[in-house]
Short mmCIF file of C-alpha atoms in Angstrom, two decimals:
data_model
loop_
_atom_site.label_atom_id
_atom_site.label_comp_id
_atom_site.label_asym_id
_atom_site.label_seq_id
_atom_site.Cartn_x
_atom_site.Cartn_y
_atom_site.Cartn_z
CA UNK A 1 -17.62 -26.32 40.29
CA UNK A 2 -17.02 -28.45 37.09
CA UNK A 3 -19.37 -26.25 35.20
CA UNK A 4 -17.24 -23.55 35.67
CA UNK A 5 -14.39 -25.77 35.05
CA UNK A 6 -15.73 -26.62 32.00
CA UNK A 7 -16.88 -23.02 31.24
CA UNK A 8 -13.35 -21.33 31.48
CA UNK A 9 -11.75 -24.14 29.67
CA UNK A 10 -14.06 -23.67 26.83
CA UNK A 11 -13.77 -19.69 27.02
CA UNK A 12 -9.98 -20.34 26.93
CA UNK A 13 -10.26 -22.45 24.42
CA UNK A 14 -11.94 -19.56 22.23
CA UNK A 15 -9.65 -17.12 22.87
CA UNK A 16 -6.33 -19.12 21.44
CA UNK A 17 -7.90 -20.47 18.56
CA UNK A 18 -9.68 -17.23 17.46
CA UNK A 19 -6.62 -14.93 18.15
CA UNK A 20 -4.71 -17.45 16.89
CA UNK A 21 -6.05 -18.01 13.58
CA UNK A 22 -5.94 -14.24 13.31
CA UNK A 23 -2.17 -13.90 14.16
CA UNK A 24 -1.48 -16.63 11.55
CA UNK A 25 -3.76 -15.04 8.69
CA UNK A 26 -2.65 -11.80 9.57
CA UNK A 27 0.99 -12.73 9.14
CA UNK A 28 1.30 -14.91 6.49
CA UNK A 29 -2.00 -13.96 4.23
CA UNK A 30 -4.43 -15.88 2.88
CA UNK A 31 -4.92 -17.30 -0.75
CA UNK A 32 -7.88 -15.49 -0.97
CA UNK A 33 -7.87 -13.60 -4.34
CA UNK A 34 -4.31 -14.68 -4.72
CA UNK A 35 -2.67 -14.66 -8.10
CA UNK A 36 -0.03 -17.39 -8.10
CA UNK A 37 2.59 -17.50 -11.11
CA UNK A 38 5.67 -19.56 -10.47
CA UNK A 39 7.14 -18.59 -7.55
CA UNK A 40 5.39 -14.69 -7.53
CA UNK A 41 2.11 -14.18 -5.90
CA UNK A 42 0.11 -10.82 -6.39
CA UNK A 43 -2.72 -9.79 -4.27
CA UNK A 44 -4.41 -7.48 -7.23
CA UNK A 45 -7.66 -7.14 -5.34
CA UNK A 46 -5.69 -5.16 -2.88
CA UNK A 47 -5.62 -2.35 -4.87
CA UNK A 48 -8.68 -1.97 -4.75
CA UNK A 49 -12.21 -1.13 -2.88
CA UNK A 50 -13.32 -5.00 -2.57
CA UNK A 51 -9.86 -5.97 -0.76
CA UNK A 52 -10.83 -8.89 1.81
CA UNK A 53 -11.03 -8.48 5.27
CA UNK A 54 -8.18 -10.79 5.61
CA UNK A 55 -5.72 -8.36 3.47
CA UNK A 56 -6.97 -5.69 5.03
CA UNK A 57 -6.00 -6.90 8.56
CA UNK A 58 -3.21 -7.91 6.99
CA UNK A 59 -1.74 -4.53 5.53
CA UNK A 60 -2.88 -2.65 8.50
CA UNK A 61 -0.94 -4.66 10.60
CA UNK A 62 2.37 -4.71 8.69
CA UNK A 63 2.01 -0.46 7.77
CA UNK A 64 2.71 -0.76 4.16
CA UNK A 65 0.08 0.82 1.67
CA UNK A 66 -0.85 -1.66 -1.32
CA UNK A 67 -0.49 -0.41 -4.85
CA UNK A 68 -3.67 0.60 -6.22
CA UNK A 69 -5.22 -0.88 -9.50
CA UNK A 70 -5.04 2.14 -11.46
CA UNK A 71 -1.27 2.47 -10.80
CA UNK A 72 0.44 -1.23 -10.77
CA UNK A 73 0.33 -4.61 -9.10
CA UNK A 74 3.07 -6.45 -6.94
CA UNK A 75 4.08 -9.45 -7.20
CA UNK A 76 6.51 -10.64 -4.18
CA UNK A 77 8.63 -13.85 -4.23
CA UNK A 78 9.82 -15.47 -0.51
CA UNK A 79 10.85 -18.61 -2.65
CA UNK A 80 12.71 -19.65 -6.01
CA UNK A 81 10.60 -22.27 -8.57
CA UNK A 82 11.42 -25.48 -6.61
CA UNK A 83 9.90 -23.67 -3.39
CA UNK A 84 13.21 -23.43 -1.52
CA UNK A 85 13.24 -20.18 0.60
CA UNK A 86 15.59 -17.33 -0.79
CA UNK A 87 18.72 -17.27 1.02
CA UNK A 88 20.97 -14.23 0.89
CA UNK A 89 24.14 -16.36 1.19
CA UNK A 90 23.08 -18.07 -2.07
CA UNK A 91 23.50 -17.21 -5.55
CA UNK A 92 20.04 -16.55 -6.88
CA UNK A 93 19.35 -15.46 -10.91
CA UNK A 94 16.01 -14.06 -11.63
CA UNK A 95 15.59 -14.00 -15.26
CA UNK A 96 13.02 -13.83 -18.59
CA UNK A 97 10.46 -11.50 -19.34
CA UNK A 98 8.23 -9.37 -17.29
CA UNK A 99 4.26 -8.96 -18.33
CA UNK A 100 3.89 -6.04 -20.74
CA UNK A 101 3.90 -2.81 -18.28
CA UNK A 102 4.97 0.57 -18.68
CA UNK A 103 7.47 -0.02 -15.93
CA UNK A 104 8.35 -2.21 -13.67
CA UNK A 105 10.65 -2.33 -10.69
CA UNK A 106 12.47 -5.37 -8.97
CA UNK A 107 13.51 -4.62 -5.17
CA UNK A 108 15.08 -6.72 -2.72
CA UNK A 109 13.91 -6.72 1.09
CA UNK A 110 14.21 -8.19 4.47
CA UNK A 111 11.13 -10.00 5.77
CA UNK A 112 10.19 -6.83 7.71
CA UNK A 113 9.94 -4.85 4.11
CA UNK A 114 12.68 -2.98 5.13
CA UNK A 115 15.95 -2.05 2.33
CA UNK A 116 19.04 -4.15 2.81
CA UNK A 117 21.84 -1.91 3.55
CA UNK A 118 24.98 -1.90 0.77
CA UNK A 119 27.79 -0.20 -0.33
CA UNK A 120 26.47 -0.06 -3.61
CA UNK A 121 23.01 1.49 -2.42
CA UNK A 122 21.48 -0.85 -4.94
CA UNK A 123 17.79 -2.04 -3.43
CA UNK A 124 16.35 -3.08 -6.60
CA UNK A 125 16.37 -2.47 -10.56
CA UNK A 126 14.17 -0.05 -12.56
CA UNK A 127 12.95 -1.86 -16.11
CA UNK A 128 15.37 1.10 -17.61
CA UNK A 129 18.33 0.05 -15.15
CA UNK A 130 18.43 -3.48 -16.19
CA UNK A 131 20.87 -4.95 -18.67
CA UNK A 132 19.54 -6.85 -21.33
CA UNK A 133 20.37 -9.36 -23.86
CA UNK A 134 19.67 -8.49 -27.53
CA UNK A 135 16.23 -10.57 -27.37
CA UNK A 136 15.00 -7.99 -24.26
CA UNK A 137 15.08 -10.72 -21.63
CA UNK A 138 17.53 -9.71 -18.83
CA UNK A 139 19.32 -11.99 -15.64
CA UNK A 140 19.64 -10.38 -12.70
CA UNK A 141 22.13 -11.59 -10.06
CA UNK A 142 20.91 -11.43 -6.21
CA UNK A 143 23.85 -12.65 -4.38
CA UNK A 144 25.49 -11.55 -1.30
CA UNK A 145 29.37 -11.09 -3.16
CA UNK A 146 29.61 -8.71 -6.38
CA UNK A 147 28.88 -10.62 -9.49
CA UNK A 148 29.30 -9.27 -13.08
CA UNK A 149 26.15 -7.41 -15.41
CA UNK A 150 23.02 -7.17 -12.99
CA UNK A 151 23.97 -7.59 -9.59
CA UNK A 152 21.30 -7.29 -6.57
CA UNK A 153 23.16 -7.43 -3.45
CA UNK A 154 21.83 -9.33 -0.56
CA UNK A 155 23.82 -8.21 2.23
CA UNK A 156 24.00 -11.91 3.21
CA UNK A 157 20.53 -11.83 5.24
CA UNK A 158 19.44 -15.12 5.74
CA UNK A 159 15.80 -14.19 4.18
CA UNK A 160 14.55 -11.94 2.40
CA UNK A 161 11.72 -11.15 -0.56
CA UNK A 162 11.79 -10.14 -4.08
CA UNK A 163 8.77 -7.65 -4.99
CA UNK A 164 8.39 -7.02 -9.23
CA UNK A 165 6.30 -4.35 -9.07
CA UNK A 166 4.85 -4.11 -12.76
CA UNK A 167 3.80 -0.11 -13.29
CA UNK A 168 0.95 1.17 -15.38
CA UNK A 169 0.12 -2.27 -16.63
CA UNK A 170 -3.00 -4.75 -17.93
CA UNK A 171 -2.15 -7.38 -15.57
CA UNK A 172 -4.44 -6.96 -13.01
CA UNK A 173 -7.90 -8.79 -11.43
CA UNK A 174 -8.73 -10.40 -14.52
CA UNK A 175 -5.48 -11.79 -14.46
CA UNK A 176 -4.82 -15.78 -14.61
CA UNK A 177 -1.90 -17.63 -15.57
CA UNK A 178 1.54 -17.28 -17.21
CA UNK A 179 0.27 -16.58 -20.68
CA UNK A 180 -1.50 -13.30 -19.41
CA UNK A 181 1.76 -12.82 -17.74
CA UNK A 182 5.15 -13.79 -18.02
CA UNK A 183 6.98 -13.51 -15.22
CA UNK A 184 10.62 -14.11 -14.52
CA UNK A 185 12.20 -17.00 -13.49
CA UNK A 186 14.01 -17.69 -9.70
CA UNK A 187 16.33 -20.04 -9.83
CA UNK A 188 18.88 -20.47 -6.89
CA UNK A 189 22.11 -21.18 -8.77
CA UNK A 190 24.64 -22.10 -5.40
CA UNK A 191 25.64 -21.67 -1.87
CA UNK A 192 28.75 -20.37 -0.95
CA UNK B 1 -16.53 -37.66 28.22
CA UNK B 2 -19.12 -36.40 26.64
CA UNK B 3 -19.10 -33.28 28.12
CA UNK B 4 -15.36 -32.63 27.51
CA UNK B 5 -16.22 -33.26 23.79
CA UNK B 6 -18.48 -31.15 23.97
CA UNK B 7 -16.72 -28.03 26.08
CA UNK B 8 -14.24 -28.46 22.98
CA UNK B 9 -16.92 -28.30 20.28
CA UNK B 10 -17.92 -25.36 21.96
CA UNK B 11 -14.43 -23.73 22.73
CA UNK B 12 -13.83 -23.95 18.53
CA UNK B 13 -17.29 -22.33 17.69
CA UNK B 14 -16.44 -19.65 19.91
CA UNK B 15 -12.96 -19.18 19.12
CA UNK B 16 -14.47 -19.04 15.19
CA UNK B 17 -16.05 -16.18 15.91
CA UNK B 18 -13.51 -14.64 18.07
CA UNK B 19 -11.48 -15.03 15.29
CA UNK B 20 -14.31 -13.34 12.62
CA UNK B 21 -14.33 -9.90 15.24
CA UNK B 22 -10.44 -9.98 15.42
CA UNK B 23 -9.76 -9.88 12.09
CA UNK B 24 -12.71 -7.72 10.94
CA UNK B 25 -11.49 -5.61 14.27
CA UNK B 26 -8.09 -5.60 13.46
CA UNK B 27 -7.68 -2.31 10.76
CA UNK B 28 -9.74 -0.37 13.11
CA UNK B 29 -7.61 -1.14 16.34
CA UNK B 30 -3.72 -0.86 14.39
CA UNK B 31 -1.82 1.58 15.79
CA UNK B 32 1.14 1.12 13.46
CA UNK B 33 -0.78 1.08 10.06
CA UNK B 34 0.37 3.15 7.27
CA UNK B 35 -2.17 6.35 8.73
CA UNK B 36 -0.79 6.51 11.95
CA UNK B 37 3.04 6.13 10.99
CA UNK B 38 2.33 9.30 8.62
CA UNK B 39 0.05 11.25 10.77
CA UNK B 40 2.99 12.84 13.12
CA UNK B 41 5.43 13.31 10.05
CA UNK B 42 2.37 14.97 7.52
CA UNK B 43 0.31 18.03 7.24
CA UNK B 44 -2.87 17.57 7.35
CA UNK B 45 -4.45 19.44 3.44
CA UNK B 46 -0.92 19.95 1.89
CA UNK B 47 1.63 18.37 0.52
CA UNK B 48 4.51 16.61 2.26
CA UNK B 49 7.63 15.13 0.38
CA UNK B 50 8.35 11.35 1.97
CA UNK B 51 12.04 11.28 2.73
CA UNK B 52 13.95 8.54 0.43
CA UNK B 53 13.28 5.04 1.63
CA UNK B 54 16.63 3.71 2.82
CA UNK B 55 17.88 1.16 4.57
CA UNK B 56 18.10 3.09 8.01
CA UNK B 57 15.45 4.56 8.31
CA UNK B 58 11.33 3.81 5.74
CA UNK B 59 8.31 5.91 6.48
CA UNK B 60 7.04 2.61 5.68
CA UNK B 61 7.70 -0.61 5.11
CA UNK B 62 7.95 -2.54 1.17
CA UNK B 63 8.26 1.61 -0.18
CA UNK B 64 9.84 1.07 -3.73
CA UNK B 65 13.34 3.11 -3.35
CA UNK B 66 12.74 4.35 -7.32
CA UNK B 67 9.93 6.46 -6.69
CA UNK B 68 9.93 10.24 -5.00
CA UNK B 69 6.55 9.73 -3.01
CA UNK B 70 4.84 12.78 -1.21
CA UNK B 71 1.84 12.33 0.33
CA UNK B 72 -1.36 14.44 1.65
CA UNK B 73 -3.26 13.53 4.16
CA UNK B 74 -7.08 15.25 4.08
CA UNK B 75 -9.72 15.84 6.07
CA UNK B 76 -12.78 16.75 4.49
CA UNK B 77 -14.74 18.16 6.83
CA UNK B 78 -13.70 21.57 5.78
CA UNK B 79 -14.67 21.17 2.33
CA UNK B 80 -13.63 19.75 -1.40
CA UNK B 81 -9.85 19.52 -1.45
CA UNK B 82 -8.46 20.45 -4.80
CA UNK B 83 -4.98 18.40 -6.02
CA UNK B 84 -2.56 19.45 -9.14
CA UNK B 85 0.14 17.39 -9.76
CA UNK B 86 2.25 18.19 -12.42
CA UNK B 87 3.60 14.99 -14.90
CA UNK B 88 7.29 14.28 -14.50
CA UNK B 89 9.40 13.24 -17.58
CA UNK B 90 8.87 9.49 -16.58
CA UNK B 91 5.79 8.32 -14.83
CA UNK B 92 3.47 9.64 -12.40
CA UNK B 93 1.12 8.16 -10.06
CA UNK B 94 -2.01 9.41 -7.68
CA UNK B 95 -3.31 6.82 -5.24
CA UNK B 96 -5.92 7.47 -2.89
CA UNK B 97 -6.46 5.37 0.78
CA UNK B 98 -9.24 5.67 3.21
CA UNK B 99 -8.26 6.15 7.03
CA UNK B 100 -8.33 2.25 6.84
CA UNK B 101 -5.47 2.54 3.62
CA UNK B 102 -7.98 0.59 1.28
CA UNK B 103 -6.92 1.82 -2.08
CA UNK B 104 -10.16 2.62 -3.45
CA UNK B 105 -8.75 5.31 -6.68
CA UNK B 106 -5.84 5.41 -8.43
CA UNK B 107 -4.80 7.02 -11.63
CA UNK B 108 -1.59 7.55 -13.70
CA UNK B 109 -0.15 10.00 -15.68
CA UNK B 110 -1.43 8.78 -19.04
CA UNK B 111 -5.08 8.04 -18.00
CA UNK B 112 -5.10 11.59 -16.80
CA UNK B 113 -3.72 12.62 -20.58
CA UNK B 114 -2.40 15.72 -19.52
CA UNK B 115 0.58 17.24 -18.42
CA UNK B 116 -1.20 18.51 -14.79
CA UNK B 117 -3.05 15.54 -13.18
CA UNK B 118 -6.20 17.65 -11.57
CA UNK B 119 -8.54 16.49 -9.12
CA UNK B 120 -11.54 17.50 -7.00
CA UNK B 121 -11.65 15.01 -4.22
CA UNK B 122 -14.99 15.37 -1.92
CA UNK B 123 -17.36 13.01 0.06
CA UNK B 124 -20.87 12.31 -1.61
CA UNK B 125 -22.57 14.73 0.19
CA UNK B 126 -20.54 17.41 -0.98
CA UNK B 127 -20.74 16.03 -4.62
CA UNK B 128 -24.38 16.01 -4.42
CA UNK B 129 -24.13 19.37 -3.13
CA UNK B 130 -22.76 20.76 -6.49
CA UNK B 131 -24.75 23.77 -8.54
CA UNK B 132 -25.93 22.05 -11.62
CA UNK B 133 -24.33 24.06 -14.27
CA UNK B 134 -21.04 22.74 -12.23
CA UNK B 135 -21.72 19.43 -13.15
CA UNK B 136 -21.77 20.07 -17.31
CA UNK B 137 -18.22 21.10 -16.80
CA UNK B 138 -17.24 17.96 -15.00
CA UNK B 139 -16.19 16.33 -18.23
CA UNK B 140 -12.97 18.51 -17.90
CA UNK B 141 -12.43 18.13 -14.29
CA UNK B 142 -12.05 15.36 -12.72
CA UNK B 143 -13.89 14.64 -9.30
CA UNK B 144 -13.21 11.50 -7.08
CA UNK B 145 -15.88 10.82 -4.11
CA UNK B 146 -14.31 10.29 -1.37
CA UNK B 147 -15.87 6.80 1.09
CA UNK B 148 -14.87 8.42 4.02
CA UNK B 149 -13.82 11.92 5.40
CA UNK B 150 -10.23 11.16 5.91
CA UNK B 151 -7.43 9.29 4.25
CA UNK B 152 -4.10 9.81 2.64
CA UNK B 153 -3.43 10.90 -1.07
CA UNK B 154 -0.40 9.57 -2.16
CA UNK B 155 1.42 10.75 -4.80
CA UNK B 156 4.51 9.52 -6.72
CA UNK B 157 6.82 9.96 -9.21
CA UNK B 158 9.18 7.28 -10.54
CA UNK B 159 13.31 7.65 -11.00
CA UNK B 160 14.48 5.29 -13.60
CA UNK B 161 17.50 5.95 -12.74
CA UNK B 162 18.71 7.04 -9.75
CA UNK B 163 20.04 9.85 -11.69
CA UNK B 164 16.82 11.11 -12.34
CA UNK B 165 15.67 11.42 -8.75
CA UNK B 166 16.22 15.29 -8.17
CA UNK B 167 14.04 15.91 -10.68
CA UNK B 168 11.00 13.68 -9.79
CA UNK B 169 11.49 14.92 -6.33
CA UNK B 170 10.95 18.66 -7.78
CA UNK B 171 7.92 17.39 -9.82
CA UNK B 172 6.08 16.44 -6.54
CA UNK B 173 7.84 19.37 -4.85
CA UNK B 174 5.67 21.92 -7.40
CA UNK B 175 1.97 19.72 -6.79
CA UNK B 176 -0.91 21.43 -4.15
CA UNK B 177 -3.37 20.31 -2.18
CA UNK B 178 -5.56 22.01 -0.77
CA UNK B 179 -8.92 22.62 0.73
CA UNK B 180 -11.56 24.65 -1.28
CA UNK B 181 -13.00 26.96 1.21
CA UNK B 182 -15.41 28.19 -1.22
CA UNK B 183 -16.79 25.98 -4.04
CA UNK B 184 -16.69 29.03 -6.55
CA UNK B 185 -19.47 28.37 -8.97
CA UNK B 186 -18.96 28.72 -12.64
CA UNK B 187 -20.83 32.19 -13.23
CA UNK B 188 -21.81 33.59 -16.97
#
């Protein structure tokens, strides 16, 4: 009787941990082979053949197809610099440079990668869209009311994720720091 | 007490490797990864134009709304499949996924340096298969082995402007895919 006990308790046991620690990885990722620069993260080896099994479980379970090498990488942002979650009812700048790249692309989207609906149907800036100061560093605006030069609507979602994709570009694997790669700055500027 | 310890010991080691199937299981079991989402709205060996990403309603999720993105999904059972995509004005992209989407190929209009990406995708054994004189030529086309007999191709074409979408759409509109039923050897 108390082997059995101890037997389904243990088998139980398995089960939440092991699915459990799946869910979690599955969900948020892992930093395996992460790329971390300010508050952007890129997952470069999942463009290509030696992606980990953790990104792999990863992707298939969200649906999305990762950029491959040869094409881009994506960086995605969930926070600003000082790590406080980007909140659509908050004035947010994202601004600087972007790593040298034939194009790049900033989008905006709700945590289920979906497009945040707007009457401007504005989801994101092309490197050719953008605005830029006479030195070729641009601010872009991501706030929920219109704002003057670039503005990135937010639809007033509570969260959501920036994605700079950089297209046709040496960042990549080999890829370390912010020298290699420049990337913007997130700053959340107020709350209304 | 002992044994309780121990029944927990146990339960972790277990769920460890519960954990190392599930997540190693996990691309092969998804029914709502990027394949299956596109199987019902693609043909299988041709081209199909992606409708636009908006907020209503993605093909899939995290799509970037400034590219025109078609995609074919293959099968290459039936033989080599041949792809021509012709360059828009502002950049062009090929990606190729297994069934499992892992990204193993991708190229971009200016690696290709032409103004018609071409490719011969095929599995290993059909590369191998090749007549030898075919392989002298290769320099000029390009051929891409294939890890596994299905997967998605997935071509795009970016809209720096918004403006500009009409026409990538019509660049991706004018690419082919399709199966070579015959591998017509280079005869002199």
């Amino acid at each position: 009787m108390r082997l059995i006990f101890i037997t389904l308790l243990a088998l139980m046991l398995a089960t939440v941990v092991g699915l459990g620690a799946t869910w979690m990885t599955a969900t948020r990722g892992t930093d395996l082979g992460t790329l971390t620069i300010g508050a952007w993260t890129a997952r470069p080896k999942t463009g290509t053949a030696d992606i980990d099994p953790y990104s792999r479980a990863s992707i298939a379970r969200s649906g999305e197809l990762p950029v491959g090498t040869g094409d881009g990488v994506a960086f995605s942002a969930t926070s600003d610099d000082r790590k406080r979650p980007l909140d659509g009812r908050c004035d947010v700048v994202v601004s600087g440079v972007t790593p040298a790249a034939r194009f790049w692309t900033l989008t905006l989207y709700d945590s289920k990668g979906r497009l945040v609906a707007n009457s401007l149907q504005r989801y994101g800036f092309t490197s050719q869209e953008v605005v830029r100061s006479a030195d070729g560093s641009f601010e872009v605006r991501v706030a929920a009311r219109s704002r003057a030069g670039n503005w990135l609507p937010t639809g007033g979602i509570e969260r959501y994720a920036l994605v700079l994709r950089l297209y046709d570009t040496p960042v990549g694997v080999a890829t370390r720091t912010q020298r290699d790669a420049p990337m913007p700055s997130i700053a959340t500027v107020g709350c209304s | 007490m002992i044994r309780l310890l121990f029944t927990i010991a146990a339960g972790m080691l277990l769920g460890g490797i519960v954990h190392l199937v599930s997540v190693l299981a996990l691309p092969r079991i998804a029914t709502q990864d990027a394949y299956s989402r596109l199987a019902p709205v693609t043909k299988l060996n041709a081209v199909t134009s992606l409708p636009q990403a908006d907020p209503g309603n993605a093909p899939l999720p995290f799509m970037d709304p400034a590219f025109a993105v078609a995609v074919c999904r293959y099968d290459l059972t039936q033989g080599p499949i041949k792809l021509t995509v012709p360059v828009s004005q502002a950049y062009t992209s090929v990606s190729f996924y297994t069934r499992n989407e892992v990204a193993y190929y991708a190229i971009n209009d200016r690696s290709a340096g032409r103004k018609v990406i071409e490719l011969d995708l095929m599995t290993e054994a059909q590369h191998a298969e090749l007549p030898e004189d075919e392989d002298v030529t290769a320099a000029d086309r390009l051929i891409i082995d294939a890890p596994t007999a299905a997967g998605l191709i997935v071509l795009k074409a970016l809209a720096p402007e918004p403006g500009l979408m009409p026409q990538a759409r019509a660049t991706l509109a004018a690419s082919s895919c399709k199966v070579q039923t015959e591998p017509t050897p280079a005869k002199r």
